[in-house]
Short mmCIF file of C-alpha atoms and ligand atoms in Angstrom, two decimals:
data_model
loop_
_atom_site.label_atom_id
_atom_site.label_comp_id
_atom_site.label_asym_id
_atom_site.label_seq_id
_atom_site.Cartn_x
_atom_site.Cartn_y
_atom_site.Cartn_z
CA MET A 1 -11.67 -21.17 29.98
CA PRO A 2 -8.27 -20.96 31.66
CA THR A 3 -7.22 -17.42 32.15
CA THR A 4 -3.50 -18.04 32.94
CA ASP A 5 -1.27 -16.02 30.78
CA TYR A 6 0.86 -17.66 28.11
CA ARG A 7 3.92 -16.69 30.04
CA THR A 8 3.00 -19.18 32.68
CA ARG A 9 1.32 -21.75 30.41
CA PHE A 10 4.19 -22.40 28.05
CA ARG A 11 7.12 -21.77 30.40
CA ILE A 12 9.33 -24.57 31.59
CA ALA A 13 9.35 -24.02 35.31
CA PRO A 14 12.94 -23.87 36.50
CA GLY A 15 14.18 -27.11 37.88
CA THR A 16 11.53 -29.29 36.13
CA ARG A 17 12.30 -32.10 33.71
CA VAL A 18 10.97 -31.51 30.20
CA ARG A 19 9.36 -34.29 28.26
CA LEU A 20 8.59 -33.11 24.78
CA ARG A 21 6.14 -35.97 24.25
CA ASP A 22 3.92 -34.30 26.82
CA HIS A 23 3.76 -31.10 24.77
CA ASP A 24 1.32 -31.18 21.88
CA PRO A 25 2.86 -29.42 18.81
CA GLY A 26 -0.64 -29.02 17.29
CA TYR A 27 -2.17 -27.20 20.29
CA LYS A 28 -4.16 -24.09 19.45
CA ASP A 29 -5.92 -23.14 22.70
CA ARG A 30 -9.56 -22.25 22.12
CA HIS A 31 -9.10 -21.04 18.58
CA ARG A 32 -10.62 -22.96 15.77
CA SER A 33 -8.81 -21.36 12.87
CA LYS A 34 -6.30 -18.74 11.85
CA LYS A 35 -9.16 -16.63 10.58
CA GLU A 36 -10.92 -16.71 13.93
CA ALA A 37 -7.70 -15.93 15.80
CA ALA A 38 -6.73 -13.07 13.48
CA PRO A 39 -8.08 -10.21 15.58
CA GLU A 40 -6.22 -11.50 18.64
CA ILE A 41 -3.02 -12.02 16.65
CA GLU A 42 -3.30 -8.46 15.31
CA ARG A 43 -3.95 -7.07 18.82
CA TYR A 44 -0.83 -8.60 20.33
CA ALA A 45 1.27 -7.60 17.36
CA ARG A 46 0.14 -4.02 17.64
CA ARG A 47 0.76 -3.97 21.37
CA LEU A 48 4.22 -5.41 20.74
CA ARG A 49 4.97 -2.43 18.49
CA GLU A 50 4.03 0.07 21.20
CA LEU A 51 6.03 -1.78 23.85
CA GLN A 52 9.14 -2.00 21.74
CA TYR A 53 8.91 1.74 21.09
CA LEU A 54 8.70 2.29 24.82
CA LEU A 55 11.64 0.02 25.47
CA TYR A 56 13.67 2.07 23.01
CA ALA A 57 12.52 5.39 24.37
CA GLU A 58 13.06 4.38 27.95
CA GLY A 59 16.62 3.19 27.22
CA ARG A 60 16.99 1.42 30.50
CA ARG A 61 17.00 -2.21 29.52
CA SER A 62 17.20 -4.56 26.61
CA LEU A 63 15.30 -7.50 25.25
CA LEU A 64 16.80 -10.75 24.00
CA ILE A 65 14.65 -13.28 22.12
CA VAL A 66 16.27 -16.66 21.43
CA LEU A 67 14.68 -18.87 18.79
CA GLN A 68 15.57 -22.56 18.46
CA ALA A 69 13.86 -25.21 16.40
CA LEU A 70 14.50 -28.18 14.22
CA ASP A 71 14.81 -27.58 10.52
CA ALA A 72 11.57 -26.14 9.04
CA GLY A 73 10.48 -25.43 12.62
CA GLY A 74 9.52 -21.83 11.72
CA LYS A 75 12.28 -19.59 13.01
CA ASP A 76 12.32 -17.45 9.90
CA GLY A 77 8.54 -17.08 9.85
CA THR A 78 8.45 -16.12 13.54
CA ILE A 79 11.04 -13.49 12.89
CA ARG A 80 9.12 -12.06 10.03
CA HIS A 81 5.99 -11.87 12.13
CA VAL A 82 7.42 -10.53 15.38
CA LEU A 83 9.91 -8.22 13.75
CA GLY A 84 7.40 -7.03 11.17
CA TYR A 85 5.77 -4.99 13.92
CA MET A 86 8.91 -3.61 15.50
CA ASN A 87 10.76 -0.44 14.54
CA PRO A 88 13.93 -1.58 12.71
CA GLN A 89 15.71 1.17 14.58
CA GLY A 90 16.27 -0.32 17.92
CA CYS A 91 15.94 -3.90 16.84
CA ARG A 92 18.37 -6.39 15.24
CA VAL A 93 18.44 -10.01 14.20
CA HIS A 94 21.42 -12.25 14.43
CA ALA A 95 21.62 -15.64 12.70
CA PHE A 96 24.21 -18.09 14.03
CA LYS A 97 25.79 -20.37 11.51
CA VAL A 98 28.48 -23.00 11.68
CA PRO A 99 31.30 -21.21 13.51
CA THR A 100 33.91 -19.52 11.32
CA PRO A 101 37.54 -20.49 12.03
CA GLU A 102 37.94 -17.24 13.92
CA GLU A 103 34.88 -18.02 16.07
CA ALA A 104 35.88 -21.67 16.55
CA ALA A 105 39.25 -20.41 17.88
CA HIS A 106 37.45 -18.80 20.84
CA ASP A 107 35.17 -20.10 23.58
CA PHE A 108 31.65 -20.82 22.37
CA LEU A 109 30.09 -17.81 23.99
CA TRP A 110 32.53 -15.28 22.45
CA ARG A 111 30.56 -14.64 19.27
CA VAL A 112 27.28 -14.65 21.20
CA HIS A 113 28.27 -12.07 23.68
CA GLN A 114 29.10 -9.63 20.87
CA ALA A 115 25.62 -10.00 19.43
CA ALA A 116 23.91 -9.30 22.75
CA PRO A 117 21.51 -6.30 22.59
CA ARG A 118 22.58 -2.88 23.57
CA ILE A 119 20.62 -0.95 26.22
CA GLY A 120 17.17 -0.03 24.81
CA GLU A 121 17.53 -2.59 22.02
CA ALA A 122 15.74 -5.71 21.14
CA ALA A 123 17.74 -8.54 19.63
CA ILE A 124 16.49 -11.75 18.10
CA PHE A 125 18.78 -14.71 17.80
CA ASN A 126 18.02 -17.10 14.96
CA ARG A 127 19.79 -20.10 16.56
CA SER A 128 22.11 -19.32 19.39
CA HIS A 129 24.67 -20.55 21.87
CA TYR A 130 22.28 -23.46 22.38
CA GLU A 131 23.56 -24.96 19.08
CA ASP A 132 26.70 -25.71 21.09
CA VAL A 133 24.78 -28.17 23.25
CA LEU A 134 22.46 -29.40 20.49
CA VAL A 135 23.90 -30.02 16.98
CA THR A 136 27.39 -30.58 18.49
CA ARG A 137 26.07 -33.07 20.95
CA VAL A 138 23.91 -34.96 18.49
CA HIS A 139 26.95 -35.38 16.28
CA GLY A 140 29.23 -36.44 19.10
CA LEU A 141 31.48 -33.37 18.88
CA VAL A 142 30.95 -32.76 22.59
CA SER A 143 30.31 -35.39 25.22
CA LYS A 144 27.46 -35.42 27.67
CA SER A 145 29.70 -34.30 30.48
CA GLU A 146 31.16 -31.47 28.39
CA CYS A 147 27.52 -30.45 27.79
CA LYS A 148 26.97 -30.27 31.53
CA ALA A 149 29.84 -27.85 31.88
CA ARG A 150 28.38 -25.81 29.02
CA TYR A 151 24.91 -25.65 30.61
CA ALA A 152 26.57 -24.07 33.65
CA HIS A 153 28.50 -21.58 31.46
CA ILE A 154 25.26 -20.69 29.60
CA ASN A 155 23.35 -20.17 32.82
CA ALA A 156 26.13 -17.91 34.19
CA PHE A 157 26.34 -16.00 30.88
CA GLU A 158 22.64 -15.37 30.77
CA ARG A 159 22.79 -14.28 34.38
CA LEU A 160 25.40 -11.78 33.46
CA LEU A 161 23.16 -10.34 30.73
CA ALA A 162 20.10 -10.36 33.05
CA ASP A 163 22.08 -8.51 35.68
CA ARG A 164 22.61 -5.79 33.14
CA ALA A 165 18.86 -5.31 32.66
CA THR A 166 18.47 -7.75 29.74
CA VAL A 167 15.10 -9.45 29.62
CA ILE A 168 15.68 -12.88 28.13
CA LEU A 169 13.01 -15.07 26.56
CA LYS A 170 13.91 -18.33 24.89
CA PHE A 171 11.51 -20.11 22.55
CA PHE A 172 11.68 -23.65 21.34
CA LEU A 173 9.37 -23.94 18.39
CA HIS A 174 8.00 -27.44 18.74
CA ILE A 175 6.81 -29.21 15.58
CA SER A 176 5.87 -32.85 15.01
CA ALA A 177 7.84 -35.15 12.72
CA GLU A 178 4.85 -35.29 10.38
CA GLU A 179 4.63 -31.52 10.11
CA GLN A 180 8.39 -31.30 9.31
CA LEU A 181 7.85 -33.81 6.48
CA ARG A 182 4.93 -31.76 5.16
CA ARG A 183 7.05 -28.61 5.16
CA PHE A 184 9.89 -30.26 3.35
CA ARG A 185 7.37 -31.41 0.79
CA LYS A 186 6.06 -27.93 0.40
CA ARG A 187 9.54 -26.64 -0.15
CA LEU A 188 10.13 -29.26 -2.85
CA ASP A 189 6.88 -28.31 -4.62
CA ASP A 190 7.53 -24.60 -4.62
CA PRO A 191 10.35 -23.13 -6.75
CA LYS A 192 10.28 -20.07 -4.58
CA ARG A 193 11.28 -22.18 -1.63
CA TRP A 194 13.97 -24.22 -3.25
CA TRP A 195 16.63 -21.87 -1.97
CA LYS A 196 15.66 -22.99 1.55
CA LEU A 197 16.37 -26.68 0.91
CA SER A 198 19.51 -28.28 1.99
CA GLU A 199 20.53 -31.97 1.99
CA ALA A 200 21.68 -31.44 5.53
CA ASP A 201 18.07 -30.86 6.65
CA PHE A 202 17.02 -34.19 5.27
CA GLU A 203 20.04 -35.87 6.80
CA GLU A 204 19.38 -34.31 10.21
CA ARG A 205 15.92 -35.83 10.29
CA ARG A 206 17.58 -39.21 10.91
CA TYR A 207 18.70 -37.82 14.28
CA TRP A 208 15.20 -36.75 15.24
CA ASP A 209 15.15 -38.70 18.57
CA ALA A 210 18.65 -37.60 19.47
CA TYR A 211 17.64 -34.01 18.92
CA GLN A 212 14.50 -34.30 21.01
CA GLU A 213 16.67 -35.69 23.83
CA ALA A 214 19.32 -33.00 23.48
CA TYR A 215 16.58 -30.36 23.52
CA GLU A 216 14.93 -31.91 26.60
CA ASP A 217 18.27 -31.72 28.46
CA ALA A 218 19.05 -28.15 27.39
CA LEU A 219 15.53 -26.92 28.21
CA SER A 220 15.55 -28.73 31.56
CA ARG A 221 18.95 -27.51 32.62
CA CYS A 222 18.79 -23.97 31.31
CA SER A 223 15.29 -22.75 32.04
CA THR A 224 15.89 -20.21 34.84
CA GLU A 225 13.96 -17.41 36.45
CA HIS A 226 16.14 -14.86 34.73
CA ALA A 227 16.11 -16.64 31.31
CA PRO A 228 13.15 -18.98 30.97
CA TRP A 229 12.56 -21.41 28.10
CA PHE A 230 9.13 -21.70 26.53
CA VAL A 231 7.91 -24.70 24.47
CA ILE A 232 5.74 -23.26 21.72
CA PRO A 233 3.27 -25.46 19.87
CA ALA A 234 4.37 -24.71 16.31
CA ASP A 235 2.55 -27.04 13.90
CA HIS A 236 0.12 -24.18 13.25
CA LYS A 237 2.18 -21.23 12.16
CA TRP A 238 -0.47 -18.70 13.19
CA PHE A 239 -0.70 -20.15 16.72
CA ARG A 240 3.04 -20.08 17.03
CA ASN A 241 3.11 -16.38 16.01
CA LEU A 242 0.33 -15.58 18.45
CA ALA A 243 1.98 -17.45 21.34
CA VAL A 244 5.37 -15.88 20.82
CA SER A 245 4.14 -12.33 20.42
CA ARG A 246 1.75 -12.75 23.33
CA ILE A 247 4.53 -13.94 25.68
CA VAL A 248 6.71 -11.06 24.61
CA VAL A 249 3.87 -8.65 25.22
CA GLU A 250 2.99 -10.11 28.61
CA THR A 251 6.63 -9.93 29.67
CA LEU A 252 7.12 -6.37 28.56
CA GLU A 253 3.83 -5.28 30.10
CA ALA A 254 5.01 -6.62 33.46
CA LEU A 255 8.09 -4.34 33.35
CA ASP A 256 5.89 -1.35 33.88
CA MET A 257 8.02 0.81 31.59
CA SER A 258 7.44 4.51 31.26
CA PHE A 259 8.57 7.22 28.94
CA PRO A 260 11.54 9.10 30.39
CA PRO A 261 10.87 12.62 31.67
CA PRO A 262 11.61 15.43 29.19
CA LYS A 263 15.15 16.74 29.12
CA VAL A 264 13.78 20.27 28.61
CA ASP A 265 11.34 22.69 30.27
CA ILE A 266 8.23 21.95 28.23
CA GLU A 267 6.37 25.11 29.40
CA ALA A 268 9.31 27.31 28.52
CA LEU A 269 9.55 25.70 25.12
CA ARG A 270 5.76 26.20 24.60
CA ALA A 271 6.19 29.95 25.30
CA ARG A 272 9.18 30.00 22.92
CA TRP A 273 7.05 28.29 20.29
CA ARG A 274 4.25 30.88 20.62
CA GLU A 275 6.83 33.57 20.18
CA LEU A 276 8.17 32.01 17.02
CA ALA A 277 4.67 31.44 15.58
CA GLY A 278 3.77 35.07 16.42
CA LYS A 279 6.76 36.43 14.55
CA GLU A 280 5.86 34.18 11.59
CA ARG A 281 2.43 35.75 11.45
CA GLU A 282 3.71 39.30 11.59
CA SER A 283 6.13 38.88 8.70
P1 LIG B 1 20.50 -22.26 8.83
O1 LIG B 1 19.98 -21.75 10.13
O2 LIG B 1 19.47 -23.08 8.13
O3 LIG B 1 21.06 -21.22 7.98
O4 LIG B 1 21.72 -23.28 9.16
C1 LIG B 1 22.75 -22.89 9.97
C2 LIG B 1 23.52 -24.18 10.35
O5 LIG B 1 24.57 -23.80 11.17
C3 LIG B 1 22.70 -25.20 11.02
O6 LIG B 1 22.88 -26.45 10.43
C4 LIG B 1 23.22 -25.17 12.44
O7 LIG B 1 23.14 -26.39 13.08
C5 LIG B 1 24.66 -24.77 12.23
N1 LIG B 1 25.21 -24.20 13.41
C6 LIG B 1 24.87 -23.03 14.04
N2 LIG B 1 25.59 -22.88 15.19
C7 LIG B 1 26.43 -23.90 15.23
C8 LIG B 1 27.45 -24.27 16.19
N3 LIG B 1 27.71 -23.53 17.28
N4 LIG B 1 28.13 -25.40 15.95
C9 LIG B 1 27.86 -26.13 14.87
N5 LIG B 1 26.92 -25.84 13.94
C10 LIG B 1 26.23 -24.71 14.11
MG1 LIG B 2 18.14 -24.76 7.62
#
């Protein structure tokens, strides 16, 4: 059984060329089923909660999680899982939509920078600045050479955040074309999911190959030491959740964070407490 951590296993090593065909979206490691993996999923989720508490308490760095995927790729579900274990205080989600006129009147990183996590905070991006080298490229709104300039801007921008103690983890939730169809079908069959349906999702499917190619370029060009990309097998939702939370846990563990020292004299406060408790008993 390979013992390498998921941080290594699913990471795109900086400088390597990604071929998504070589990544199996249905991969589930040694696990046979969700049920069998449940204790492990629970363990990482709990550890995630402790580590986020520590990140917040320590107040020395921040965490940025970027989620990208094709439609029905599972971004919302991943956020529910990962965030479900975090303290809402100290954590925020930001969803990036089609730029507003105000946003479009600025450079493409302007709105992103404002959403970057504060010190001690964790931020999750549901879509991100990568849309500006993905959807825009697929639809011919930016050329290949403009994309190249944007990759450089993105790498420099992420470097800026990393230099200010932001830990950046970027996840591409990789699903197969068949799984996407199944999920669309499920949405059609379930009135509680109708709100999620958009004609655009079905239309975008026609550009499947163009998206795979755009993703391959973005992942290849922008996986860096300070802001690595991970390709997460996402056909199985439970494995996707396990892999993402495990990578976040492994990364935070490696930071060796510690609670800050008390701002007060604990012994003096203990004495003071005894005094107060004594008075309470006398009265
Ligand atoms: P959803 O995430 O399903 O709510 O959809 C948001 C939509 O906004 C998607 O179709 C994205 O492709 C689109 N979007 C997000 N960011 C950008 C961007 N920078 N340029 C163009 N479209 C974008
Ligand atoms: Mg959508």
